[in-house]
CSV table of C-alpha atoms in Angstrom, one decimal:
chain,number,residue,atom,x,y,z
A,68,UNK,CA,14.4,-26.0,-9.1
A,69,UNK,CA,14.4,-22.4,-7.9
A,70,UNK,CA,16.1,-21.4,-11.5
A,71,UNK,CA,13.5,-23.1,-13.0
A,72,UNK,CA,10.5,-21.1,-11.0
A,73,UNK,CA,12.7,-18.2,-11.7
A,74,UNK,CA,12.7,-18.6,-15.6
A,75,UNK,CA,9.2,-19.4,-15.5
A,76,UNK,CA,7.9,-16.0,-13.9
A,77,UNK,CA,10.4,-13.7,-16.1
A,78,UNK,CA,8.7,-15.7,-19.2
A,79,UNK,CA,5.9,-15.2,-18.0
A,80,UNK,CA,6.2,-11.3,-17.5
A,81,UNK,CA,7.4,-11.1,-21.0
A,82,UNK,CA,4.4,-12.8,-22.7
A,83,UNK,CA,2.6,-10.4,-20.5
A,84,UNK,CA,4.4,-7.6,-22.0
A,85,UNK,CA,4.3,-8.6,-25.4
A,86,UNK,CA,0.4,-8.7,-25.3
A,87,UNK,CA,0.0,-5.5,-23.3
A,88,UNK,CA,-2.9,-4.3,-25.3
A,89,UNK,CA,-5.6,-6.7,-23.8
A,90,UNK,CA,-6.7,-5.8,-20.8
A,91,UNK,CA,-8.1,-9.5,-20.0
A,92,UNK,CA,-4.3,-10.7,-20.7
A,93,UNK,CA,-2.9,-8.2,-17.6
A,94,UNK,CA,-6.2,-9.8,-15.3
A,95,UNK,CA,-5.2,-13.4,-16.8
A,96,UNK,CA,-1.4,-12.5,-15.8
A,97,UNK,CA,-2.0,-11.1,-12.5
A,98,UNK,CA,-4.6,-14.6,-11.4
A,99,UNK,CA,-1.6,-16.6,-12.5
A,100,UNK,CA,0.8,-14.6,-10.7
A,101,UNK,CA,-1.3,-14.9,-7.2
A,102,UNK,CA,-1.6,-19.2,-8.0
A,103,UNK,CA,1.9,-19.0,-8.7
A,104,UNK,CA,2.3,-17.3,-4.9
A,105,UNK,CA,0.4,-19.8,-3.7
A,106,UNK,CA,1.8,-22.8,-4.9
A,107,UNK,CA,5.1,-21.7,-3.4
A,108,UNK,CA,4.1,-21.6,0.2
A,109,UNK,CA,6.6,-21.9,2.7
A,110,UNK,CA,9.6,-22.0,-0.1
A,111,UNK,CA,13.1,-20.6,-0.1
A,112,UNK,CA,15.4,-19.8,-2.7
A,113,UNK,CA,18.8,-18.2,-3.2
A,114,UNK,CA,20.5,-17.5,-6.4
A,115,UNK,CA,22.8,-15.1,-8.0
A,116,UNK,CA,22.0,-13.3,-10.7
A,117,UNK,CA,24.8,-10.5,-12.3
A,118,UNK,CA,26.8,-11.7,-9.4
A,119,UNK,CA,24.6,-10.1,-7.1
A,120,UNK,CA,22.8,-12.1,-4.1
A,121,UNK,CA,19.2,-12.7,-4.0
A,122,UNK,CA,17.1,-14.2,-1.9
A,123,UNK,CA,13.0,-15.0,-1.7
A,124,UNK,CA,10.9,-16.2,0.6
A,125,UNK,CA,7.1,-17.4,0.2
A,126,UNK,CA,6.3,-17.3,4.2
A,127,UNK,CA,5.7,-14.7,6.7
A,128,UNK,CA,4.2,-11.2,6.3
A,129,UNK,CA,6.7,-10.5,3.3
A,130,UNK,CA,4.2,-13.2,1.7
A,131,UNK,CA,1.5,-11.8,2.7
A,132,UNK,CA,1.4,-8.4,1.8
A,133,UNK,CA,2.7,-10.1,-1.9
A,134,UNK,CA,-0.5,-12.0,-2.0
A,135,UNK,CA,-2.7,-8.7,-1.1
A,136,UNK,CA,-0.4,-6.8,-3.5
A,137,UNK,CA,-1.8,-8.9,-6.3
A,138,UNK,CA,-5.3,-9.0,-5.3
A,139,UNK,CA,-5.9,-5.7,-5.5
A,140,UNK,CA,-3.4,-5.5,-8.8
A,141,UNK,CA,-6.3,-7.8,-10.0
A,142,UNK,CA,-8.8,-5.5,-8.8
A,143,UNK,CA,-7.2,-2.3,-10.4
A,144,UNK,CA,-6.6,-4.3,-14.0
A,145,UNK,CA,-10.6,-4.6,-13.7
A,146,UNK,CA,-10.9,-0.9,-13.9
A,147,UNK,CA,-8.0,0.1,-16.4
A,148,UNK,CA,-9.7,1.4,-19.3
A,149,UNK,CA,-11.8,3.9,-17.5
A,150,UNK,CA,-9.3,5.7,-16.1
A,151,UNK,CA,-6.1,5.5,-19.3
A,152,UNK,CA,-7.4,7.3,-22.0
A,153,UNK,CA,-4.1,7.4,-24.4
A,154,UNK,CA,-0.9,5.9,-24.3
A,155,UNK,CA,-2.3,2.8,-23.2
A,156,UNK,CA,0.5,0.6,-24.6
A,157,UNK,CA,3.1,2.6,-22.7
A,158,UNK,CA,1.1,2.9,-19.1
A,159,UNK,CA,-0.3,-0.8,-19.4
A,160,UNK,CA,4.2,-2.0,-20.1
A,161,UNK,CA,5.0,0.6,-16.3
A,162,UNK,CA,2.2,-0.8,-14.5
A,163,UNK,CA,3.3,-4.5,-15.5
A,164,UNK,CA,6.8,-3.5,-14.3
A,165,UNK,CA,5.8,-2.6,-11.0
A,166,UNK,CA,3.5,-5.2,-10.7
A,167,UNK,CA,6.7,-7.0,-11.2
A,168,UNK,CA,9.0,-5.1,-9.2
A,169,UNK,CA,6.3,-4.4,-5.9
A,170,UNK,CA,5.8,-8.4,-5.6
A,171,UNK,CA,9.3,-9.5,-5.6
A,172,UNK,CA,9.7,-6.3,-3.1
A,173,UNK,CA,7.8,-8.2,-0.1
A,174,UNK,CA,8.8,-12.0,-0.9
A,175,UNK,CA,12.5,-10.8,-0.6
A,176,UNK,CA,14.3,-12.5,2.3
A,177,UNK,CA,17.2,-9.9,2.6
A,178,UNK,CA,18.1,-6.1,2.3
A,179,UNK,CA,20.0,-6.5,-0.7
A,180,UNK,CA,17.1,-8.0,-2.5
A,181,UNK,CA,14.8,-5.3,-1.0
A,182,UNK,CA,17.0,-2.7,-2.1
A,183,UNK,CA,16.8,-4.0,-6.2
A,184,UNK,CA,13.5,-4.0,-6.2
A,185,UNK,CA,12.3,-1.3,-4.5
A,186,UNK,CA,14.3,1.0,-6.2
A,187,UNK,CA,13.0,-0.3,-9.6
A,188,UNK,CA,9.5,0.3,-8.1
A,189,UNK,CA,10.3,3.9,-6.9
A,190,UNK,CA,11.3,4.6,-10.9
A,191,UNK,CA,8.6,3.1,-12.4
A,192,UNK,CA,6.0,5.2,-10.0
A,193,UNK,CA,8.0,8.2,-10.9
A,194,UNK,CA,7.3,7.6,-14.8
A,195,UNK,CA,3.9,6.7,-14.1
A,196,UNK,CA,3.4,10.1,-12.8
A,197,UNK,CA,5.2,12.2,-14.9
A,198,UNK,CA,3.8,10.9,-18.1
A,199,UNK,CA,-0.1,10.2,-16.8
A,200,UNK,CA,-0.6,12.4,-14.0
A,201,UNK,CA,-2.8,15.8,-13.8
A,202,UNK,CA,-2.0,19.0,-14.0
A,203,UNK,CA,0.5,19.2,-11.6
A,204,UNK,CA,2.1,16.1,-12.1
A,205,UNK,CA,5.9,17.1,-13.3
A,206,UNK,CA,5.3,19.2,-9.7
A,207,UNK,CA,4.2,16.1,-8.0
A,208,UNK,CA,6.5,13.7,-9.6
A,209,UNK,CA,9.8,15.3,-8.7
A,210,UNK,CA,8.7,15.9,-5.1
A,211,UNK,CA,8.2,12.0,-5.1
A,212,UNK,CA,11.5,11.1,-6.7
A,213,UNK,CA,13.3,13.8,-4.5
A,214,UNK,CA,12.0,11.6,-0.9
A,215,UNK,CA,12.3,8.6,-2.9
A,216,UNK,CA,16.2,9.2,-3.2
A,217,UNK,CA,17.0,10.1,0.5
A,218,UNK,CA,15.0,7.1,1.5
A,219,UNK,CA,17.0,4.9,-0.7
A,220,UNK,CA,19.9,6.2,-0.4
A,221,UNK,CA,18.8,5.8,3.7
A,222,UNK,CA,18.3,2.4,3.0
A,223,UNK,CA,21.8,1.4,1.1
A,224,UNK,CA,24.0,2.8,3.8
A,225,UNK,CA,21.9,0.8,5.9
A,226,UNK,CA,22.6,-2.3,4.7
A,227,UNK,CA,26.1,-1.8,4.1
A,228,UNK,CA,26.3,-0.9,7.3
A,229,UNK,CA,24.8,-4.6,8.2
A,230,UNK,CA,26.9,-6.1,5.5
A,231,UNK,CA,30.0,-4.4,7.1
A,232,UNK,CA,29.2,-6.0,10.8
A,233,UNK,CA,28.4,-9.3,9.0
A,234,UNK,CA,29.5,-9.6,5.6
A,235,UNK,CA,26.0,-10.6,4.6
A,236,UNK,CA,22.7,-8.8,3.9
A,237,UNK,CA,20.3,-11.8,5.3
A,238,UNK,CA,17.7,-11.0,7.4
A,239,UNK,CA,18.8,-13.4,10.3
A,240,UNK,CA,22.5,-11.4,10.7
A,241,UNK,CA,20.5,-8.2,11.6
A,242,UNK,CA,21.1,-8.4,15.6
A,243,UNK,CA,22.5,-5.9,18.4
A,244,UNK,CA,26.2,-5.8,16.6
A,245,UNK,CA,24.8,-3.3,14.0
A,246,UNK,CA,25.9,0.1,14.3
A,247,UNK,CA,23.1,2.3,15.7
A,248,UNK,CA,23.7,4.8,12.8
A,249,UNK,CA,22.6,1.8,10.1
A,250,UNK,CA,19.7,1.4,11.8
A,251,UNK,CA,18.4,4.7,12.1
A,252,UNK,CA,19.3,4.7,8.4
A,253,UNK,CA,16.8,2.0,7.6
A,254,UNK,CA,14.0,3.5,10.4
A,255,UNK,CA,13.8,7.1,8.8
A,256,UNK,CA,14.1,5.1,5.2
A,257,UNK,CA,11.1,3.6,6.1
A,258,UNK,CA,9.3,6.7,7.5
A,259,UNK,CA,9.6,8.2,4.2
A,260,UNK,CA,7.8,5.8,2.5
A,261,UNK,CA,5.3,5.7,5.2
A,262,UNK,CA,4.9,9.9,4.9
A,263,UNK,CA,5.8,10.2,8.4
A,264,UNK,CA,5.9,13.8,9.5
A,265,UNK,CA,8.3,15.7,8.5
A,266,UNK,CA,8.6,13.3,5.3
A,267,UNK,CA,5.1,13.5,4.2
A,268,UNK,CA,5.2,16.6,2.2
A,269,UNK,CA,5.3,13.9,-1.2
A,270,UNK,CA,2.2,12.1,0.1
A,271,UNK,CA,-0.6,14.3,-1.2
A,272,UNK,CA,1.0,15.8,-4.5
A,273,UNK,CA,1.7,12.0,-5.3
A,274,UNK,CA,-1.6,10.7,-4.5
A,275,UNK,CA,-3.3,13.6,-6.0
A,276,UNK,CA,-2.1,14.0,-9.3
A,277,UNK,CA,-1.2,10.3,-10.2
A,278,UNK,CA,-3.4,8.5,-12.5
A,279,UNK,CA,-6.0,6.7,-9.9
A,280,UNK,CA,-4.8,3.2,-10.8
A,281,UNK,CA,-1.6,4.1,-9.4
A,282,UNK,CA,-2.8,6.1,-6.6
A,283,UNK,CA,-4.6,2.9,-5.7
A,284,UNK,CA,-1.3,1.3,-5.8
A,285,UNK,CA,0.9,4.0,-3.7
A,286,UNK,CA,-2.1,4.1,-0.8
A,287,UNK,CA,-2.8,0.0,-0.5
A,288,UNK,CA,0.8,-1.6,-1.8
A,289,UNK,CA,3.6,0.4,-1.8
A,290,UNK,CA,3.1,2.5,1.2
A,291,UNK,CA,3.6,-0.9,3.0
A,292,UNK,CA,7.3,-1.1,2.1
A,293,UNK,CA,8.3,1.3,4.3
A,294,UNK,CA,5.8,-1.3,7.2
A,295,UNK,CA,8.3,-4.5,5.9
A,296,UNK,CA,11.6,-2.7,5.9
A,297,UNK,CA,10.7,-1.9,9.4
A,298,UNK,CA,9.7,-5.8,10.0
A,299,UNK,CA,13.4,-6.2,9.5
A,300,UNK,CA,14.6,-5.1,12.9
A,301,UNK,CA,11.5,-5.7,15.2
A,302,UNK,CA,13.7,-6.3,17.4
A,303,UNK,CA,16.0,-3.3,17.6
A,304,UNK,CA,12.8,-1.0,17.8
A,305,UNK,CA,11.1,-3.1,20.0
A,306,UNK,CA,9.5,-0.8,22.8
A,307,UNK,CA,10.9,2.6,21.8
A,308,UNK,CA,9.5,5.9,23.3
A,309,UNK,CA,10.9,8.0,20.6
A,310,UNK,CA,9.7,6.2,18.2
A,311,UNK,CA,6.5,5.9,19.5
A,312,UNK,CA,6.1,9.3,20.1
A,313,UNK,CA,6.9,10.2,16.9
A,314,UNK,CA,4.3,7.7,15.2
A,315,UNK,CA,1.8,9.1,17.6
A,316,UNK,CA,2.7,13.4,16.7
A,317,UNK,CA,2.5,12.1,12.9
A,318,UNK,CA,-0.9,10.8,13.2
A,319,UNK,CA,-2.2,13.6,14.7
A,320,UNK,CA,-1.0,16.1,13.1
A,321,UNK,CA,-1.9,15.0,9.4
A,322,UNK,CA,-5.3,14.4,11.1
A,323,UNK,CA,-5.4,17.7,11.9
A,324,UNK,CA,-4.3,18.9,8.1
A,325,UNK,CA,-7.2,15.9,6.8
A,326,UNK,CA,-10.2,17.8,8.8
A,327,UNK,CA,-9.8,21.2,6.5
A,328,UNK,CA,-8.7,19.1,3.3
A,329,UNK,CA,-11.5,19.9,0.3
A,330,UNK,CA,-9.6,17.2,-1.8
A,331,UNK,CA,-10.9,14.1,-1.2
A,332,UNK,CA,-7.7,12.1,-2.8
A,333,UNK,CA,-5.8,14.4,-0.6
A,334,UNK,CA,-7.8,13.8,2.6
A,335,UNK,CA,-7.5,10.3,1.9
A,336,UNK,CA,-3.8,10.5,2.0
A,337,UNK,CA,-3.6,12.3,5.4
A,338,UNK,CA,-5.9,9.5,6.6
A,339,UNK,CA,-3.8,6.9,5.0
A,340,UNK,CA,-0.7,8.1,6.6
A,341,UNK,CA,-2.5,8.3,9.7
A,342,UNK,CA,-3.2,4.3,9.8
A,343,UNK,CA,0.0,3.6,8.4
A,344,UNK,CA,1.7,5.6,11.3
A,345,UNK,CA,-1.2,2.9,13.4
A,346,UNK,CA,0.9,-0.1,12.1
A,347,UNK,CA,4.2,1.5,12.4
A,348,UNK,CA,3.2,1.5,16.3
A,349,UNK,CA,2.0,-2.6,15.9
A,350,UNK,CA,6.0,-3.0,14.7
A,351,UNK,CA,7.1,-1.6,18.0
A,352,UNK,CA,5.2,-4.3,20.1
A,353,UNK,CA,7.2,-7.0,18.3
A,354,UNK,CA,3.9,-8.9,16.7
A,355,UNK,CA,4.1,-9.1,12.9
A,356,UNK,CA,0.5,-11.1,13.3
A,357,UNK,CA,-1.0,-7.2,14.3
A,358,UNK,CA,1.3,-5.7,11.5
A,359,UNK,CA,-0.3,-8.8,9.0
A,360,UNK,CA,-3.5,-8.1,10.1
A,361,UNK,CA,-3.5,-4.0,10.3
A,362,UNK,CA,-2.0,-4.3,6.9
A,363,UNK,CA,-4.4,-6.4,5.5
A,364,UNK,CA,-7.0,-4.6,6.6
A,365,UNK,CA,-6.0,-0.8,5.4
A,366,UNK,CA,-4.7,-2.2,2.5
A,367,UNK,CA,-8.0,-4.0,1.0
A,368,UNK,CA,-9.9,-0.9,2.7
A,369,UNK,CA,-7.9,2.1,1.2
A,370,UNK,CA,-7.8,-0.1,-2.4
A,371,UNK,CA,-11.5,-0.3,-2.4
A,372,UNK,CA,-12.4,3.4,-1.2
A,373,UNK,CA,-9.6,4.6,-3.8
A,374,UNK,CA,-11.6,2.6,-6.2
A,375,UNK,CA,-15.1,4.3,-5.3
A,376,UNK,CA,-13.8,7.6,-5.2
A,377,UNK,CA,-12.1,7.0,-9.0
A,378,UNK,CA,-15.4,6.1,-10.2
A,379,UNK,CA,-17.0,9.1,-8.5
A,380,UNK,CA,-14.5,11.6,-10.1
A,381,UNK,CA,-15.4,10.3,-13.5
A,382,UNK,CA,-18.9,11.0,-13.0
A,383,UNK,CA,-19.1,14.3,-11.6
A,384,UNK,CA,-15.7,15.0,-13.4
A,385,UNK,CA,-14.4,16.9,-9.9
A,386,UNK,CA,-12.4,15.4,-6.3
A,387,UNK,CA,-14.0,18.8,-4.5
A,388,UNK,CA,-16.0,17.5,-1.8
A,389,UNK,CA,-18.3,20.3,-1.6
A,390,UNK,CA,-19.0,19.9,-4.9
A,391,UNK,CA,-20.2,16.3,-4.7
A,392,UNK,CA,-23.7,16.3,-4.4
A,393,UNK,CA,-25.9,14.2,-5.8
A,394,UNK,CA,-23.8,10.9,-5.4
A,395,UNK,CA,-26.9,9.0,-3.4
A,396,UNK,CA,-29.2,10.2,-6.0
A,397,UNK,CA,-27.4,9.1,-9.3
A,398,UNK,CA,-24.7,6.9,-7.9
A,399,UNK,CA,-26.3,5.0,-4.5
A,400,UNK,CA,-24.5,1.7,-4.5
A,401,UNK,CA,-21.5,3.7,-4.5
A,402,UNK,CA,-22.6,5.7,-1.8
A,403,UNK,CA,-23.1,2.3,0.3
A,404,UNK,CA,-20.3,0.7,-0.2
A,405,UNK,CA,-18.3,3.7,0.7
A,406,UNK,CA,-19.7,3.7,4.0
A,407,UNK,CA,-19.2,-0.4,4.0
A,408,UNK,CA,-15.2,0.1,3.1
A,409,UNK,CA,-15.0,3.2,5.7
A,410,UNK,CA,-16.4,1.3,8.4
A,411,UNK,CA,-13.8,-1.2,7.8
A,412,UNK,CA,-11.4,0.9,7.4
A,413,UNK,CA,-11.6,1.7,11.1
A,414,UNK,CA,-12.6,-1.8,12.7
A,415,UNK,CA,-15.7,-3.3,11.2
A,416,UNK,CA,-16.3,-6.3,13.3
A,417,UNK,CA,-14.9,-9.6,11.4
A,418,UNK,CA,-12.3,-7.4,9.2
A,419,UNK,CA,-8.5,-7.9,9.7
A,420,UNK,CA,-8.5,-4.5,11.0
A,421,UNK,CA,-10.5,-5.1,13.5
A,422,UNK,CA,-8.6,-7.9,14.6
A,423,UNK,CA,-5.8,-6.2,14.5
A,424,UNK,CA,-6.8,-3.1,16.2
A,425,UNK,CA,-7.8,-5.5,19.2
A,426,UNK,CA,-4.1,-7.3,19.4
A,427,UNK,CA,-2.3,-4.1,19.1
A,428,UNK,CA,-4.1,-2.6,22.5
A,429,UNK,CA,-3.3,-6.0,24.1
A,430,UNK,CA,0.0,-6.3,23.3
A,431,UNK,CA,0.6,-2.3,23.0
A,432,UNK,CA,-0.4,-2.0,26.4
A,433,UNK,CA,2.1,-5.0,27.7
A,434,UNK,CA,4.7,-3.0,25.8
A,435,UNK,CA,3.8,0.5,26.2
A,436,UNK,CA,1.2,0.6,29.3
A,437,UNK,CA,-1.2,3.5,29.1
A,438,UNK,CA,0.8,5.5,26.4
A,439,UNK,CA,-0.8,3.0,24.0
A,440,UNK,CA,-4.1,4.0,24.7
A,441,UNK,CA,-3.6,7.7,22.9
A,442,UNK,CA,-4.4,6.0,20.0
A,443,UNK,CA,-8.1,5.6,20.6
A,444,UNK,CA,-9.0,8.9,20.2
A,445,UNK,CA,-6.9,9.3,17.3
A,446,UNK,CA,-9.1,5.6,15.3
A,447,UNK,CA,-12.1,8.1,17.1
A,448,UNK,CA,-10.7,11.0,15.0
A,449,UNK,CA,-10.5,8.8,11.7
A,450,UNK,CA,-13.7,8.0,11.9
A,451,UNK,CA,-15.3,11.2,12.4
A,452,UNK,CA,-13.0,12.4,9.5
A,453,UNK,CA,-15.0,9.7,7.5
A,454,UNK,CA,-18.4,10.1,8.8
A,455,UNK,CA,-17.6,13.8,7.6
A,456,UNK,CA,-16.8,12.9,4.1
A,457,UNK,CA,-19.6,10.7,3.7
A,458,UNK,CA,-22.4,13.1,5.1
A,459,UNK,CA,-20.9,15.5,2.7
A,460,UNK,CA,-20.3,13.8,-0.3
A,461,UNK,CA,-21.6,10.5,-0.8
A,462,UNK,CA,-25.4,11.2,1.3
A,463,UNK,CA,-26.8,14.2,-1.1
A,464,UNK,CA,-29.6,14.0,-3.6
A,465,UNK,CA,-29.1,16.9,-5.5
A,466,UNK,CA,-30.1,17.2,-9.1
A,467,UNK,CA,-27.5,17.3,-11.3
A,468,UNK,CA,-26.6,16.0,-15.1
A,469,UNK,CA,-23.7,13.9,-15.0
A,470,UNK,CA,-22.0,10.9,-17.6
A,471,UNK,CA,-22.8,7.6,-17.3
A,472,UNK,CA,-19.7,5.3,-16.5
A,473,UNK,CA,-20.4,1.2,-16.7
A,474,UNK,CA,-20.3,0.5,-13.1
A,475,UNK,CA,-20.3,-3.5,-13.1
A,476,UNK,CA,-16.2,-4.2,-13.5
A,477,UNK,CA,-16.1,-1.5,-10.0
A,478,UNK,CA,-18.6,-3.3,-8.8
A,479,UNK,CA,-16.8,-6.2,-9.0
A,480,UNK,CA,-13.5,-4.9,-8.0
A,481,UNK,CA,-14.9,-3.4,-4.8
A,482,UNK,CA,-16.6,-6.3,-4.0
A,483,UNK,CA,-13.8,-8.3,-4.4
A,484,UNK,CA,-11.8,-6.5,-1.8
A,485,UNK,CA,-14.6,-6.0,1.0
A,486,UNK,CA,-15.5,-9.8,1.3
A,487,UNK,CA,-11.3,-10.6,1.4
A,488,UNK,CA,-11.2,-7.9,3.8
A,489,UNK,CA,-13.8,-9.5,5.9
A,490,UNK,CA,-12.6,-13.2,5.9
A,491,UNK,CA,-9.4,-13.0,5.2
A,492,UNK,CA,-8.4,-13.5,9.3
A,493,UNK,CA,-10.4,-16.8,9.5
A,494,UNK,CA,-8.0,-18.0,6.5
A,495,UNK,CA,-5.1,-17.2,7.9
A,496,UNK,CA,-5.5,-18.5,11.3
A,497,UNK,CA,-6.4,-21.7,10.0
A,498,UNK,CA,-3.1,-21.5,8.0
A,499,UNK,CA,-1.4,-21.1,11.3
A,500,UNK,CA,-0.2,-17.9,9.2
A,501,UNK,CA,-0.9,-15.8,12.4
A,502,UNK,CA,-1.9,-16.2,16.2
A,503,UNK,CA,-4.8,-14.4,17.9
C-alpha cells in the first residue's frame, strides 16, 4: 500500500513537471497534493528506497505545517506570472522541486528522512536565488548556501550521533542516552535555519534579493524546519535557561536592527526571525499544540503580508519605505488588508496566533515563571514596528503615476490565507489535532 501512495505522488510530480508551462497545471498539482495530505490522515509508512531508510508520517505538527506548506504553495502559484518574467520553464521545474522536497521535509518521521529532504530543499533555494534573484543575488545566494552547509552538516553528525547510541534514526529512540554533543548539534542546526543571532546574518540578503515567490516560501515554510527539527527533542530542551535566554537576546536584538531598517523585505525578516525565535520559546515549554498554533499563525500571516508587499513593489517598482507614498490613494485594499494580516500577525482575536500566544504565557509561565513574561514587551515591540510601517507606507495619499498590476489572483491569494488564519484553530480542535 505505502509503495503504491509512494508511486503515485512521484507520478504525479512528473506530469507536473512535464507540463510546467501552465500555470493552472502547478495550482491543479498543488490542490491535489493538499487532498492527497488529507486523505492520509493519521498514516504511517516505512520503506527503503537506494537502501536508505525512510519513514512518513501524516499526524502531528510534521502534518501540519505540510498542510500549511501547501496552502500557501497554492497561494504563491496564484501569483506566479507577475513576479517571473523569463526563464519560466526553468523557475516554474525549482519551485515544483521544492514544493516536493519542503512537503516530504515535515511529514518525515525520522532524522534520516529529514536530513534527504531538507538538504534537497536547501539546493534548490540556493538555485532559485542565484539564477532569479536581484542585484545582489550571487552575494545573497552564497551567504545562504554558506549557513546552509554548517547547519547541515550540524544536523548529520547529529543524527549519527543518535544512530550511534541506538542504531536507528526514529524519532522515538531520541531519549537521555544521546550524547549531549549530538544534541547541541541538532539545536544550533536548527538556529540557523531559524536566523537565530549570531546565525542570522543570511536572513535579510536571502529574503531580499530572492525572487518574492520564494521569499514568500523562505519567511512562511522553510524557516519552520529549523521549529520541527527542534520538535524532535522537546524533551531534551525542555525548560532550558540558556536556551531561553538566547531565544529572548535574538529577538530583541534583530528588533532593534528592524526599527532603523528602510527595506521593507528586510524589516520583514528581522520581524520574522523575531516570531520565529517566539515559537522556538513555545518548544521549550514541551507543548507542540503552541508550536502548531504559533506556526500556523506566522506562517499564513508572513505568506500573506509577503504577498501584499510583492504586489506593492511592482507598482511603485521600489521596497524603500520612505518612498512608498501613495499606496492608500492608488492601491487601498492593499493598504487594508495589510493592516488585517499585521494585526494578526501579532494576536488578532480568533487567529491561531492568538491562541497560541495565550498557551505559551500559561504554560511558559508553569515552565519558566516570570522570565516568560519578557516576551510581552518584545510582541509590544512588533507591533509598534508594524504600526510604523503602515503609517509610513501603506496610509499616504500622495499623487504619484504608477503601473497597473491585475490585482484579483492577490486578492484571492491573500484572502485565502487570512480567513485560514482566522479559523484554522476551531478546525483543528475539533480534529482533536490540538488541546486548548
Amino acid at each position: 500500500m505505502y509503495l503504491d501512495i509512494f508511486l503515485i505522488a512521484v507520478l504525479s510530480f512528473i506530469i507536473a513537471i512535464k507540463l510546467m508551462p501552465k500555470k493552472g497545471v502547478l495550482i491543479a498539482y498543488n490542490l491535489f497534493t493538499l487532498l492527497f495530505l488529507l486523505l492520509l490522515f493519521n498514516k504511517n509508512y516505512s520503506f527503503n528506497f537506494l537502501g536508505l531508510p525512510f519513514s512518513i508520517y501524516f499526524n502531528g505538527l510534521g502534518y501540519i505545517l505540510a498542510i500549511m506548506t501547501n496552502i500557501v504553495l497554492v497561494a504563491i502559484t496564484l501569483t506566479l506570472d507577475s513576479f517571473i518574467q523569463f526563464k519560466k520553464d526553468l523557475f516554474y521545474l525549482l519551485y515544483s522541486i521544492v514544493s516536493f522536497s519542503s512537503l516530504f521535509t515535515f511529514i518525515a518521521s525520522n532524522l534520516f528522512s529529514v536530513f534527504i529532504f531538507w538538504e534537497i530543499t536547501e539546493i534548490i533555494i540556493f538555485l532559485s536565488i542565484y539564477i532569479f534573484g536581484g542585484i545582489e543575488r550571487r552575494k545573497a545566494a552564497i551567504k545562504f548556501m554558506l549557513f546552509s552547509i554548517l547547519s547541515t552538516t550540524l544536523l548529520l553528525f547529529g543524527l549519527l550521533g543518535i544512530y550511534s547510541q541506538n542504531t536507528s534514526f526514529s524519532i522515538a529512540n531520541i531519549n537521555n542516552k544521546i550524547i549531549y554533543l549530538s544534541i547541541m548539534c541538532l539545536v544550533i542546526a536548527a538556529m540557523i535555519k531559524i536566523g537565530v543571532v549570531p546565525f542570522h546574518y543570511w536572513v535579510p540578503d536571502a529574503y531580499q534579493e530572492a525572487p518574492m515567490p520564494i521569499t514568500i516560501l523562505l519567511a512562511s515554510s522553510i524557516s519552520k524546519f529549523g521549529i520541527y527539527l527542534l520538535s524532535f527533542i522537546m524533551p531534551e530542551i525542555l525548560g532550558n535557561i540558556v536556551i531561553l535566554s538566547w531565544l529572548i537576546i535574538s529577538i530583541s536584538y534583530v528588533l532593534i536592527i528592524a526599527i532603523s531598517e528602510k527595506s521593507i523585505k528586510k524589516l520583514f525578516s528581522y520581524i520574522s526571525i523575531g516570531e520565529l525565535g517566539i515559537i522556538g520559546i513555545a518548544a521549550e515549554t514541551g507543548s507542540k499544540s503552541i508550536i502548531m498554533l504559533l506556526s500556523l499563525g506566522h506562517g499564513l500571516a508572513i505568506a500573506s503580508i509577503f504577498l501584499i508587499i510583492g504586489y506593492v513593489i511592482l507598482v511603485f517598482d521600489t521596497d524603500n519605505i520612505d518612498k512608498m507614498v501613495a499606496t492608500l490613494k492608488y492601491i487601498p485594499n492593499f493598504s487594508y488588508l495589510m493592516i488585517i494580516a499585521s494585526f494578526i500577525l501579532v494576536g488578532l482575536p480568533t487567529s491561531s496566533t492568538f491562541f497560541g500566544d495565550l498557551m505559551l504565557f500559561i504554560y511558559g509561565f508553569k515552565e519558566f515563571s516570570y522570565i516568560i513574561l519578557t516576551i510581552m514587551p518584545l510582541i509590544a515591540i512588533i507591533g509598534g514596528i508594524l504600526f510604523y510601517v503602515i503609517e509610513k507606507a501603506f496610509m499616504k495619499k500622495e499623487e504619484l503615476i504608477y503601473v497597473f498590476y491585475n490585482p484579483m489572483a492577490f486578492y484571492i491569494a491573500i484572502a485565502l490565507l487570512i480567513s485560514i488564519n482566522l479559523v484554522i484553530t476551531f478546525i483543528l480542535t475539533d480534529f482533536n489535532l490540538i488541546n486548548i
